[in-house]
C-alpha positions as a printed NumPy array, in Angstrom:
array([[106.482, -23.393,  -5.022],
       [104.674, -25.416,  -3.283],
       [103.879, -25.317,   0.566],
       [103.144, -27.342,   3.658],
       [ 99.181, -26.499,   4.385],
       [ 98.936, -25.268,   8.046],
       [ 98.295, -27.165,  10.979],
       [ 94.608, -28.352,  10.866],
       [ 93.666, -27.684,   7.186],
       [ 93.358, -30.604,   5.769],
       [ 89.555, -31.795,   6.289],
       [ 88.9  , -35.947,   6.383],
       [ 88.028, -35.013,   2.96 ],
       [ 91.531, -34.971,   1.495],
       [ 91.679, -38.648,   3.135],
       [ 91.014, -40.431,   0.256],
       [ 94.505, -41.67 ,  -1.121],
       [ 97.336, -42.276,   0.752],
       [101.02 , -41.78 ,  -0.519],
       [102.026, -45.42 ,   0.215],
       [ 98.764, -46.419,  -2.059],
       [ 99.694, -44.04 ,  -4.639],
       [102.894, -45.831,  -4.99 ],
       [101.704, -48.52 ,  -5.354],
       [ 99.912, -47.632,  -7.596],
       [102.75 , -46.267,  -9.473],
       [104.529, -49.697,  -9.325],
       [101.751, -50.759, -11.581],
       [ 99.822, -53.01 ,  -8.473],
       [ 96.158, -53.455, -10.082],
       [ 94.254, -55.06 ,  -6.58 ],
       [ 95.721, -52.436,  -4.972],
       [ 92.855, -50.407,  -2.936],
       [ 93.259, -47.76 ,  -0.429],
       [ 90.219, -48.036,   2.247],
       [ 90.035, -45.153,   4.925],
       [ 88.918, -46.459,   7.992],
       [ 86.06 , -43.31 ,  10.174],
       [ 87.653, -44.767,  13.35 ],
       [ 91.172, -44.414,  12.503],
       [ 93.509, -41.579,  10.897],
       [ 95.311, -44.419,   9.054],
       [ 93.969, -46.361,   6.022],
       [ 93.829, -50.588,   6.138],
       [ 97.048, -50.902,   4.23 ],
       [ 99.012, -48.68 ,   5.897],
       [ 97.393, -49.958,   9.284],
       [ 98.192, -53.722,   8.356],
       [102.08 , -52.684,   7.726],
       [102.291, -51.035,  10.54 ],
       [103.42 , -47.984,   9.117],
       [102.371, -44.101,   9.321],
       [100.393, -42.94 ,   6.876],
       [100.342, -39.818,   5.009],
       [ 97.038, -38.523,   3.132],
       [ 97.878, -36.915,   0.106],
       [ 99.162, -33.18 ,   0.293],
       [ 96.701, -30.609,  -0.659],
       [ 99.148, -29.559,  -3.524],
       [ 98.088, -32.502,  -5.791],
       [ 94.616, -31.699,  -6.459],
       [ 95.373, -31.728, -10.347],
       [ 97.156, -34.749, -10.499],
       [ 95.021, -36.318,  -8.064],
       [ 91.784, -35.449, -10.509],
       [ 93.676, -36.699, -13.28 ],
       [ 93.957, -39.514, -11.632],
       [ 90.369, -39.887, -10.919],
       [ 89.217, -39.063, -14.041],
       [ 91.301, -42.042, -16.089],
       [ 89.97 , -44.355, -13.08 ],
       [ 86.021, -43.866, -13.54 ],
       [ 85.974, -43.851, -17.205],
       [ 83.887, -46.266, -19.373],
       [ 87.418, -48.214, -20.128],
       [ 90.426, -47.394, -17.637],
       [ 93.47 , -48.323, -19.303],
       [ 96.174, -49.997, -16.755],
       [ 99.224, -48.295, -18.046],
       [ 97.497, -45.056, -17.925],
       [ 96.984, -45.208, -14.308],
       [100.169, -46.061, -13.677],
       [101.183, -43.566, -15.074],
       [ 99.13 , -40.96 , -13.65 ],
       [ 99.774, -42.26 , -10.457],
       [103.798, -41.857, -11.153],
       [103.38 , -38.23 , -12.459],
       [101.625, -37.819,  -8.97 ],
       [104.177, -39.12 ,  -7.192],
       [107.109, -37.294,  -9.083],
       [105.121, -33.945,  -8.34 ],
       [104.932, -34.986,  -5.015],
       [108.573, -35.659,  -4.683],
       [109.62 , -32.065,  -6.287],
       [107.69 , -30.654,  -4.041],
       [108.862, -32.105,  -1.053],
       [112.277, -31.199,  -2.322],
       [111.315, -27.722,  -2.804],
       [110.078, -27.024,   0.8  ],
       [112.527, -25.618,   3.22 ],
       [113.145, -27.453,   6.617],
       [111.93 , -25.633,   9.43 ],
       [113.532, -26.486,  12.936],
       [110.437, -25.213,  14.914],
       [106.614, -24.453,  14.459],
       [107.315, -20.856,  15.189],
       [109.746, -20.997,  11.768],
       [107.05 , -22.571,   9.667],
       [104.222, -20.13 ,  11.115],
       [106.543, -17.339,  10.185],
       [107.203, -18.834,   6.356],
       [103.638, -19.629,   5.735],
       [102.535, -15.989,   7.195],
       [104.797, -14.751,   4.408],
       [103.73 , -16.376,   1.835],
       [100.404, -15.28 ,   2.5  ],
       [101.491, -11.411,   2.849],
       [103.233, -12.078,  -0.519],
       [100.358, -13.809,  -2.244],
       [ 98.351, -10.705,  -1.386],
       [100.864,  -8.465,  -2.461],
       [101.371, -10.198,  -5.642],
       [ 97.199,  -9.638,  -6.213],
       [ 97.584,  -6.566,  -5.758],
       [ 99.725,  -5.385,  -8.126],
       [ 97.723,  -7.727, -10.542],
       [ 94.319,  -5.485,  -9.365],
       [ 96.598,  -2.04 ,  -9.99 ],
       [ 97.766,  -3.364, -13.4  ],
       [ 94.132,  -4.686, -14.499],
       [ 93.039,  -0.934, -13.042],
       [ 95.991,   0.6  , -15.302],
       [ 94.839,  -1.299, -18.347],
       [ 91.431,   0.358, -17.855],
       [ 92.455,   3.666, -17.838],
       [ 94.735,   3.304, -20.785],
       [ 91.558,   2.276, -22.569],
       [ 89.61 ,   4.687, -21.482],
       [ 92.161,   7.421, -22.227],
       [ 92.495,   5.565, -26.142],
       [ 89.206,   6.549, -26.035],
       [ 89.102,   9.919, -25.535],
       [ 91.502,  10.379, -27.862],
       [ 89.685,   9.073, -30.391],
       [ 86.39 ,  10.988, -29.973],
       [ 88.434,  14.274, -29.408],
       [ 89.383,  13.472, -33.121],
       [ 86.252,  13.293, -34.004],
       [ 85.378,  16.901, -32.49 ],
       [ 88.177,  18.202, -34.266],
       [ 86.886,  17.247, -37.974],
       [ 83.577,  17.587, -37.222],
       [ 85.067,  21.24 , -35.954],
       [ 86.484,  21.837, -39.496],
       [ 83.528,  20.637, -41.189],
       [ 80.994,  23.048, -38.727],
       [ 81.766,  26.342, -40.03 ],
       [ 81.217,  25.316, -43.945],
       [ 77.61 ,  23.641, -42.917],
       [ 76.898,  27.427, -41.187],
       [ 78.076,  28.486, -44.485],
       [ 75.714,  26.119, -46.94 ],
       [ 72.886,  26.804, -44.326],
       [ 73.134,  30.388, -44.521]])
């Protein structure tokens, strides 16, 4: 499920696409361009609607790549951008769906501090069960050279008696 990133963690970096752009882009608009101004938090399109603008979440890194990638190949395809520009936007919609509405800062602090503890939790258990498969390995192989020792026990006392 995905989260809202905490206050402050998304770096001027992650303003590269904005979601009113990548609508657009969905809607299949080809001239469409979204141009981040250093001065301002806003980008030109958003700035010359006169509307807020929202960088994209830090959630859509994969779709956002995607999207890349089908842009700055040797032939980008129109319909495939659109497309990966919709499947952005649809994950980007889910998600917002998915994230519980906090009435104050203090409630979202809380949530996110909790889904850290979990997320920790949750590798732990993965570290104990990666430590459990170990030993279960190690113990397959005991068992198997204590085998060994046990016919090569039989087969001692009759190599006494040859030597002898």
């Amino acid at each position: 499920m995905p989260i809202p990133a905490p206050a402050g963690a998304l770096p001027a970096a992650f303003r590269v696409l904005c979601m009113r752009c990548l609508r657009a882009k969905a809607r299949g608009i080809e001239a469409h361009e979204c141009v981040w101004s250093p001065t301002t938090l806003k980008c030109e399109y958003c700035t010359s609607q006169h509307a807020g603008c929202v960088p994209l979440p830090w959630y859509l890194g994969e779709e956002y790549q995607a999207l890349l990638d089908i842009e700055t190949s040797t032939n980008p395809s129109p319909a495939a951008i659109t497309a990966a520009a919709a499947e952005a936007n649809r994950v980007a919609l889910v998600a917002a769906q998915s994230v519980p509405k906090f009435s104050s800062s203090a409630e979202l602090g809380i949530y996110e501090e909790l889904r850290a503890t979990r997320a920790a939790i949750e590798a732990g258990f993965a570290a104990i069960e990666e430590g459990f498969a170990a030993i279960e390995a190690g113990f397959a192989q005991v068992q198997s050279l204590l085998i060994l020792l046990q016919t090569d026990e039989k087969r001692v006392p009759a190599l006494f008696e040859e030597v002898v």
